Amino acid sequence: MSATKSSPSDAAQNQVVQKNETEVTISKNSSDAKTRSPSCCPHTVGETVVARWSEDKVWYNAVIDSIDDASSQAHVTFIDYGNSATVSVNKIVATANDIPADELEMVDECVQLPICLPLTSAPLASIKEEDVASSLGAPEAAPVCTVTTRQAWKVGDVCIARWAEDRVWYNGEILEMGEVGCLVRFSDYGNEDTVRDDDMVREVGDIPSDNDIDECVGTEATQPEDNPVPASLQCSLCSNLCRRAMRLSCGPAIACWGCAVKEINTTRTCWQCGEKEISTETHLLQDAVLRAFVEQFVSTGKLDPVHLQA
């Protein structure tokens, strides 16, 4: 039997064919990889998240309704208020722990923030070897982050509380105990808000020296009846000082953002003009001048006479 021996030209042709097939396979795999590019959004439809609304730059509890990878945006519904909006995916986080530190002052009161003791640090050069050794043998040492005790406060207690809107400390009274804070009525102005435990103290001396303190703190608190909120700054729903004040598109009436959103999403009817099937997007207007007057009243307890006559 004689063996058939392939010529050098045949071997070269086989190599070319194999090379071409390899290139075709690689090209096909590359094309498939491009087609299977991952989604730009780390979240999924139906997931409960915390999202920042573009209108007021505040972070709210939300649920994702849909995701548009092409525009890197998601349509969400704000759980506590019922309104919906389109939000950039980079303004959505899984939990409140993921909110940027420089935006923690712009978090809605319904979002539960972790309460942690401040982390104290010392220069590395000041840490001695014996300190390290003793810490390793001390399992009873308290952790850096721990939930503060709630036993010190109860309903009816008088306190000094820091309002999240302007970071100023005011005289207050505890109305309700919550999971991560207390509902406080600010005694000198009559408005109410939920305040975190670490923003409440009993004495003026417990307030950090670099913080802003209302002029009424340290003096005898007056009742709201003796120092009422000007009518021009009262919410048309709760009658207290407007928080995140909004103006109605149908007239001069104003309302707290939270009060208005809950009322509109519940009834879909304007409580002033009676119009039906309204939405927060069409019936609520931001008024920078109004909010400036509210801030002025909160910080000084007084209001520009021009606004009083308006």
Short mmCIF file of C-alpha atoms in Angstrom, two decimals:
data_model
loop_
_atom_site.label_atom_id
_atom_site.label_comp_id
_atom_site.label_asym_id
_atom_site.label_seq_id
_atom_site.Cartn_x
_atom_site.Cartn_y
_atom_site.Cartn_z
CA MET A 1 0.00 0.00 0.00
CA SER A 2 1.39 3.41 -0.90
CA ALA A 3 0.75 6.49 1.29
CA THR A 4 -0.51 9.71 -0.33
CA LYS A 5 1.73 12.61 0.56
CA SER A 6 0.35 16.14 0.43
CA SER A 7 2.32 18.77 -1.37
CA PRO A 8 3.60 21.96 0.32
CA SER A 9 1.07 23.98 -1.68
CA ASP A 10 -1.82 21.87 -0.32
CA ALA A 11 -0.62 22.38 3.27
CA ALA A 12 -0.41 26.12 2.72
CA GLN A 13 -3.98 26.22 1.39
CA ASN A 14 -5.24 24.27 4.44
CA GLN A 15 -3.58 26.79 6.75
CA VAL A 16 -5.19 29.70 4.91
CA VAL A 17 -8.64 28.05 5.18
CA GLN A 18 -8.16 27.40 8.91
CA LYS A 19 -6.97 30.98 9.42
CA ASN A 20 -9.99 32.38 7.60
CA GLU A 21 -12.35 30.21 9.63
CA THR A 22 -10.66 31.40 12.84
CA GLU A 23 -11.03 35.03 11.78
CA VAL A 24 -14.70 34.50 10.96
CA THR A 25 -15.26 32.88 14.37
CA ILE A 26 -13.47 35.69 16.19
CA SER A 27 -15.39 38.33 14.23
CA LYS A 28 -18.70 36.62 15.03
CA ASN A 29 -17.86 36.40 18.73
CA SER A 30 -16.90 40.08 18.79
CA SER A 31 -20.17 41.01 17.12
CA ASP A 32 -22.13 38.93 19.64
CA ALA A 33 -20.27 40.58 22.51
CA LYS A 34 -21.28 44.01 21.26
CA THR A 35 -24.89 42.89 20.93
CA ARG A 36 -24.87 41.53 24.47
CA SER A 37 -23.59 44.77 26.09
CA PRO A 38 -24.80 44.99 29.68
CA SER A 39 -27.45 47.43 30.87
CA CYS A 40 -26.16 50.77 32.13
CA CYS A 41 -28.55 50.69 35.10
CA PRO A 42 -27.61 48.53 38.09
CA HIS A 43 -31.25 48.48 39.25
CA THR A 44 -34.27 46.51 38.03
CA VAL A 45 -37.91 47.26 37.32
CA GLY A 46 -40.00 46.90 40.47
CA GLU A 47 -37.05 47.53 42.78
CA THR A 48 -37.58 49.83 45.77
CA VAL A 49 -34.92 52.56 45.77
CA VAL A 50 -34.18 56.11 46.87
CA ALA A 51 -34.30 58.62 43.98
CA ARG A 52 -33.56 62.34 43.73
CA TRP A 53 -36.36 64.41 42.20
CA SER A 54 -34.98 67.02 39.78
CA GLU A 55 -37.57 69.63 40.77
CA ASP A 56 -36.31 70.23 44.33
CA LYS A 57 -33.10 68.12 44.44
CA VAL A 58 -34.52 66.10 47.37
CA TRP A 59 -34.09 62.32 47.78
CA TYR A 60 -37.35 60.35 48.17
CA ASN A 61 -38.42 56.71 48.57
CA ALA A 62 -39.37 55.38 45.14
CA VAL A 63 -40.08 52.28 43.06
CA ILE A 64 -38.75 51.80 39.52
CA ASP A 65 -41.52 51.51 36.89
CA SER A 66 -39.36 51.24 33.77
CA ILE A 67 -35.79 51.72 32.59
CA ASP A 68 -34.59 53.28 29.31
CA ASP A 69 -30.99 52.14 28.77
CA ALA A 70 -30.60 54.32 25.68
CA SER A 71 -31.10 57.56 27.63
CA SER A 72 -29.77 56.23 30.96
CA GLN A 73 -33.03 57.23 32.65
CA ALA A 74 -35.69 55.46 34.68
CA HIS A 75 -39.35 56.23 35.29
CA VAL A 76 -40.11 56.03 39.02
CA THR A 77 -43.06 56.52 41.35
CA PHE A 78 -42.40 58.28 44.66
CA ILE A 79 -43.95 55.91 47.18
CA ASP A 80 -44.80 58.36 49.95
CA TYR A 81 -46.46 60.92 47.67
CA GLY A 82 -47.75 58.98 44.65
CA ASN A 83 -46.38 61.22 41.89
CA SER A 84 -44.09 59.94 39.14
CA ALA A 85 -41.08 61.35 37.31
CA THR A 86 -38.25 60.45 34.98
CA VAL A 87 -34.93 60.30 36.84
CA SER A 88 -31.36 59.84 35.66
CA VAL A 89 -30.03 56.42 36.73
CA ASN A 90 -27.07 58.08 38.46
CA LYS A 91 -29.56 59.81 40.77
CA ILE A 92 -30.93 56.48 42.02
CA VAL A 93 -29.43 54.56 44.94
CA ALA A 94 -30.36 51.27 46.55
CA THR A 95 -30.58 52.58 50.14
CA ALA A 96 -30.17 55.80 52.08
CA ASN A 97 -26.65 54.65 52.98
CA ASP A 98 -25.64 55.26 49.36
CA ILE A 99 -26.76 58.92 49.24
CA PRO A 100 -23.73 61.22 48.78
CA ALA A 101 -22.57 62.69 52.10
CA ASP A 102 -22.85 66.27 50.84
CA GLU A 103 -26.55 65.74 49.99
CA LEU A 104 -27.75 64.25 53.29
CA GLU A 105 -29.38 67.56 54.20
CA MET A 106 -31.65 67.17 51.16
CA VAL A 107 -33.32 63.91 52.16
CA ASP A 108 -37.10 63.60 52.59
CA GLU A 109 -38.34 63.01 56.12
CA CYS A 110 -39.86 59.67 55.08
CA VAL A 111 -36.48 58.25 54.08
CA GLN A 112 -34.91 56.42 57.01
CA LEU A 113 -31.32 57.45 57.54
CA PRO A 114 -28.88 55.43 59.68
CA ILE A 115 -28.03 57.00 63.05
CA CYS A 116 -24.35 56.61 63.78
CA LEU A 117 -22.05 58.04 66.41
CA PRO A 118 -19.39 60.34 64.91
CA LEU A 119 -16.12 58.64 64.09
CA THR A 120 -13.27 60.08 66.11
CA SER A 121 -9.83 59.71 64.62
CA ALA A 122 -6.28 60.45 65.70
CA PRO A 123 -3.05 60.87 63.67
CA LEU A 124 -1.43 57.52 62.95
CA ALA A 125 1.81 58.73 64.50
CA SER A 126 0.07 59.13 67.87
CA ILE A 127 -1.06 55.49 68.03
CA LYS A 128 1.28 53.48 70.24
CA GLU A 129 2.02 49.77 69.94
CA GLU A 130 0.72 49.11 73.43
CA ASP A 131 -2.57 50.81 72.49
CA VAL A 132 -2.94 48.44 69.52
CA ALA A 133 -2.13 45.43 71.71
CA SER A 134 -4.63 46.44 74.37
CA SER A 135 -7.37 47.04 71.81
CA LEU A 136 -6.85 43.59 70.32
CA GLY A 137 -7.40 42.04 73.71
CA ALA A 138 -10.52 44.03 74.51
CA PRO A 139 -13.49 42.40 72.76
CA GLU A 140 -15.89 44.40 74.88
CA ALA A 141 -14.93 47.65 73.10
CA ALA A 142 -17.96 49.48 71.66
CA PRO A 143 -18.33 49.47 67.86
CA VAL A 144 -17.79 52.70 65.93
CA CYS A 145 -21.34 52.83 64.62
CA THR A 146 -24.21 52.20 67.02
CA VAL A 147 -27.83 53.24 67.37
CA THR A 148 -28.33 55.92 70.00
CA THR A 149 -30.65 55.20 72.90
CA ARG A 150 -34.25 56.37 72.72
CA GLN A 151 -34.93 56.11 76.47
CA ALA A 152 -33.96 59.72 77.13
CA TRP A 153 -36.94 61.19 75.23
CA LYS A 154 -40.69 60.85 75.63
CA VAL A 155 -43.79 62.57 74.30
CA GLY A 156 -44.25 65.99 75.89
CA ASP A 157 -40.55 66.63 76.55
CA VAL A 158 -39.24 70.11 75.83
CA CYS A 159 -36.12 70.10 73.69
CA ILE A 160 -33.96 72.16 71.37
CA ALA A 161 -34.19 70.68 67.89
CA ARG A 162 -32.35 71.39 64.64
CA TRP A 163 -34.63 71.90 61.65
CA ALA A 164 -33.37 70.05 58.55
CA GLU A 165 -34.43 72.83 56.19
CA ASP A 166 -31.98 75.48 57.43
CA ARG A 167 -29.86 73.55 60.00
CA VAL A 168 -30.80 76.05 62.74
CA TRP A 169 -31.61 75.00 66.33
CA TYR A 170 -35.06 75.98 67.68
CA ASN A 171 -37.11 75.50 70.84
CA GLY A 172 -39.35 72.48 70.44
CA GLU A 173 -41.73 70.00 72.03
CA ILE A 174 -41.95 66.28 71.22
CA LEU A 175 -45.38 65.28 69.88
CA GLU A 176 -44.72 61.71 68.69
CA MET A 177 -41.96 59.11 68.88
CA GLY A 178 -40.89 57.57 65.56
CA GLU A 179 -38.54 54.79 64.55
CA VAL A 180 -35.53 57.01 63.81
CA GLY A 181 -36.67 60.37 65.13
CA CYS A 182 -39.43 62.37 66.78
CA LEU A 183 -42.24 64.57 65.50
CA VAL A 184 -41.39 67.96 66.99
CA ARG A 185 -43.46 71.15 67.16
CA PHE A 186 -41.24 74.23 67.01
CA SER A 187 -42.69 76.18 69.92
CA ASP A 188 -41.91 79.71 68.74
CA TYR A 189 -43.25 79.29 65.20
CA GLY A 190 -45.95 76.61 65.35
CA ASN A 191 -44.75 74.38 62.49
CA GLU A 192 -43.95 70.68 62.91
CA ASP A 193 -41.35 68.36 61.45
CA THR A 194 -39.70 65.00 62.08
CA VAL A 195 -36.28 65.46 63.70
CA ARG A 196 -33.59 62.81 64.04
CA ASP A 197 -32.43 61.89 67.54
CA ASP A 198 -28.95 63.29 67.00
CA ASP A 199 -30.49 66.68 66.12
CA MET A 200 -32.16 67.05 69.54
CA VAL A 201 -30.63 68.27 72.81
CA ARG A 202 -31.90 69.46 76.19
CA GLU A 203 -29.54 72.35 76.93
CA VAL A 204 -28.06 75.16 74.85
CA GLY A 205 -24.63 74.09 76.04
CA ASP A 206 -25.05 70.75 74.24
CA ILE A 207 -25.24 72.46 70.83
CA PRO A 208 -21.91 72.49 68.89
CA SER A 209 -20.32 75.93 69.06
CA ASP A 210 -20.15 76.38 65.29
CA ASN A 211 -23.91 75.77 64.74
CA ASP A 212 -26.58 78.43 64.17
CA ILE A 213 -29.05 78.95 67.02
CA ASP A 214 -32.40 80.74 66.81
CA GLU A 215 -32.62 83.95 68.82
CA CYS A 216 -35.52 82.57 70.87
CA VAL A 217 -33.47 79.66 72.22
CA GLY A 218 -32.43 80.34 75.79
CA THR A 219 -35.46 82.53 76.43
CA GLU A 220 -38.93 81.54 77.56
CA ALA A 221 -40.76 79.96 74.65
CA THR A 222 -43.94 81.66 73.50
CA GLN A 223 -47.03 79.81 72.40
CA PRO A 224 -48.07 79.90 68.75
CA GLU A 225 -51.18 81.86 69.72
CA ASP A 226 -48.97 84.68 71.09
CA ASN A 227 -46.67 84.70 68.07
CA PRO A 228 -48.68 83.32 65.13
CA VAL A 229 -47.27 82.51 61.73
CA PRO A 230 -48.22 85.29 59.29
CA ALA A 231 -51.24 84.35 57.21
CA SER A 232 -49.23 84.97 54.04
CA LEU A 233 -46.88 82.11 54.99
CA GLN A 234 -49.46 79.62 56.26
CA CYS A 235 -50.11 76.40 54.36
CA SER A 236 -53.65 76.39 52.95
CA LEU A 237 -54.03 72.77 54.11
CA CYS A 238 -52.34 72.41 57.52
CA SER A 239 -52.35 76.14 58.50
CA ASN A 240 -48.75 75.88 59.73
CA LEU A 241 -45.66 77.56 58.31
CA CYS A 242 -45.15 76.30 54.76
CA ARG A 243 -42.38 73.70 54.44
CA ARG A 244 -40.83 73.61 50.96
CA ALA A 245 -43.48 76.12 50.03
CA MET A 246 -45.30 75.78 46.70
CA ARG A 247 -47.82 78.11 45.06
CA LEU A 248 -50.98 76.86 43.37
CA SER A 249 -51.29 77.62 39.66
CA CYS A 250 -54.98 78.55 40.06
CA GLY A 251 -54.42 81.49 42.41
CA PRO A 252 -52.44 83.01 45.27
CA ALA A 253 -52.91 80.11 47.71
CA ILE A 254 -49.76 78.37 48.98
CA ALA A 255 -49.11 74.99 50.60
CA CYS A 256 -46.38 72.77 51.98
CA TRP A 257 -44.91 70.51 49.32
CA GLY A 258 -45.74 67.40 51.35
CA CYS A 259 -49.30 68.51 52.16
CA ALA A 260 -50.05 69.44 48.55
CA VAL A 261 -48.66 66.26 47.01
CA LYS A 262 -50.59 64.02 49.39
CA GLU A 263 -53.83 65.93 48.83
CA ILE A 264 -53.51 65.96 45.03
CA ASN A 265 -52.53 62.31 44.74
CA THR A 266 -55.38 61.30 47.05
CA THR A 267 -58.25 63.35 45.61
CA ARG A 268 -56.97 64.58 42.22
CA THR A 269 -58.99 67.71 43.01
CA CYS A 270 -57.82 71.23 43.88
CA TRP A 271 -58.99 72.24 47.35
CA GLN A 272 -59.07 75.90 46.27
CA CYS A 273 -60.60 76.10 42.79
CA GLY A 274 -62.29 72.68 42.66
CA GLU A 275 -60.66 71.64 39.37
CA LYS A 276 -60.57 67.85 38.95
CA GLU A 277 -58.02 65.42 37.50
CA ILE A 278 -55.11 67.69 38.38
CA SER A 279 -51.49 66.62 38.90
CA THR A 280 -48.58 67.95 40.93
CA GLU A 281 -46.69 68.77 37.73
CA THR A 282 -49.40 71.09 36.40
CA HIS A 283 -50.98 72.51 39.57
CA LEU A 284 -47.95 73.27 41.78
CA LEU A 285 -45.46 76.02 41.05
CA GLN A 286 -42.13 76.73 42.67
CA ASP A 287 -41.79 80.27 44.03
CA ALA A 288 -38.23 81.22 45.00
CA VAL A 289 -39.36 84.55 46.49
CA LEU A 290 -41.94 82.81 48.71
CA ARG A 291 -39.36 80.33 50.00
CA ALA A 292 -36.98 83.22 50.72
CA PHE A 293 -39.66 84.88 52.87
CA VAL A 294 -40.23 81.60 54.74
CA GLU A 295 -36.49 81.29 55.41
CA GLN A 296 -36.40 84.90 56.59
CA PHE A 297 -39.25 84.30 59.03
CA VAL A 298 -37.72 81.07 60.34
CA SER A 299 -34.30 82.64 60.91
CA THR A 300 -35.45 86.00 62.35
CA GLY A 301 -39.02 85.47 63.56
CA LYS A 302 -39.99 88.53 61.55
CA LEU A 303 -41.19 89.22 58.05
CA ASP A 304 -40.60 92.05 55.63
CA PRO A 305 -43.55 94.49 55.83
CA VAL A 306 -43.74 94.46 52.04
CA HIS A 307 -44.71 90.78 52.14
CA LEU A 308 -47.19 91.33 54.95
CA GLN A 309 -49.05 93.81 52.77
CA ALA A 310 -48.99 91.49 49.75
#
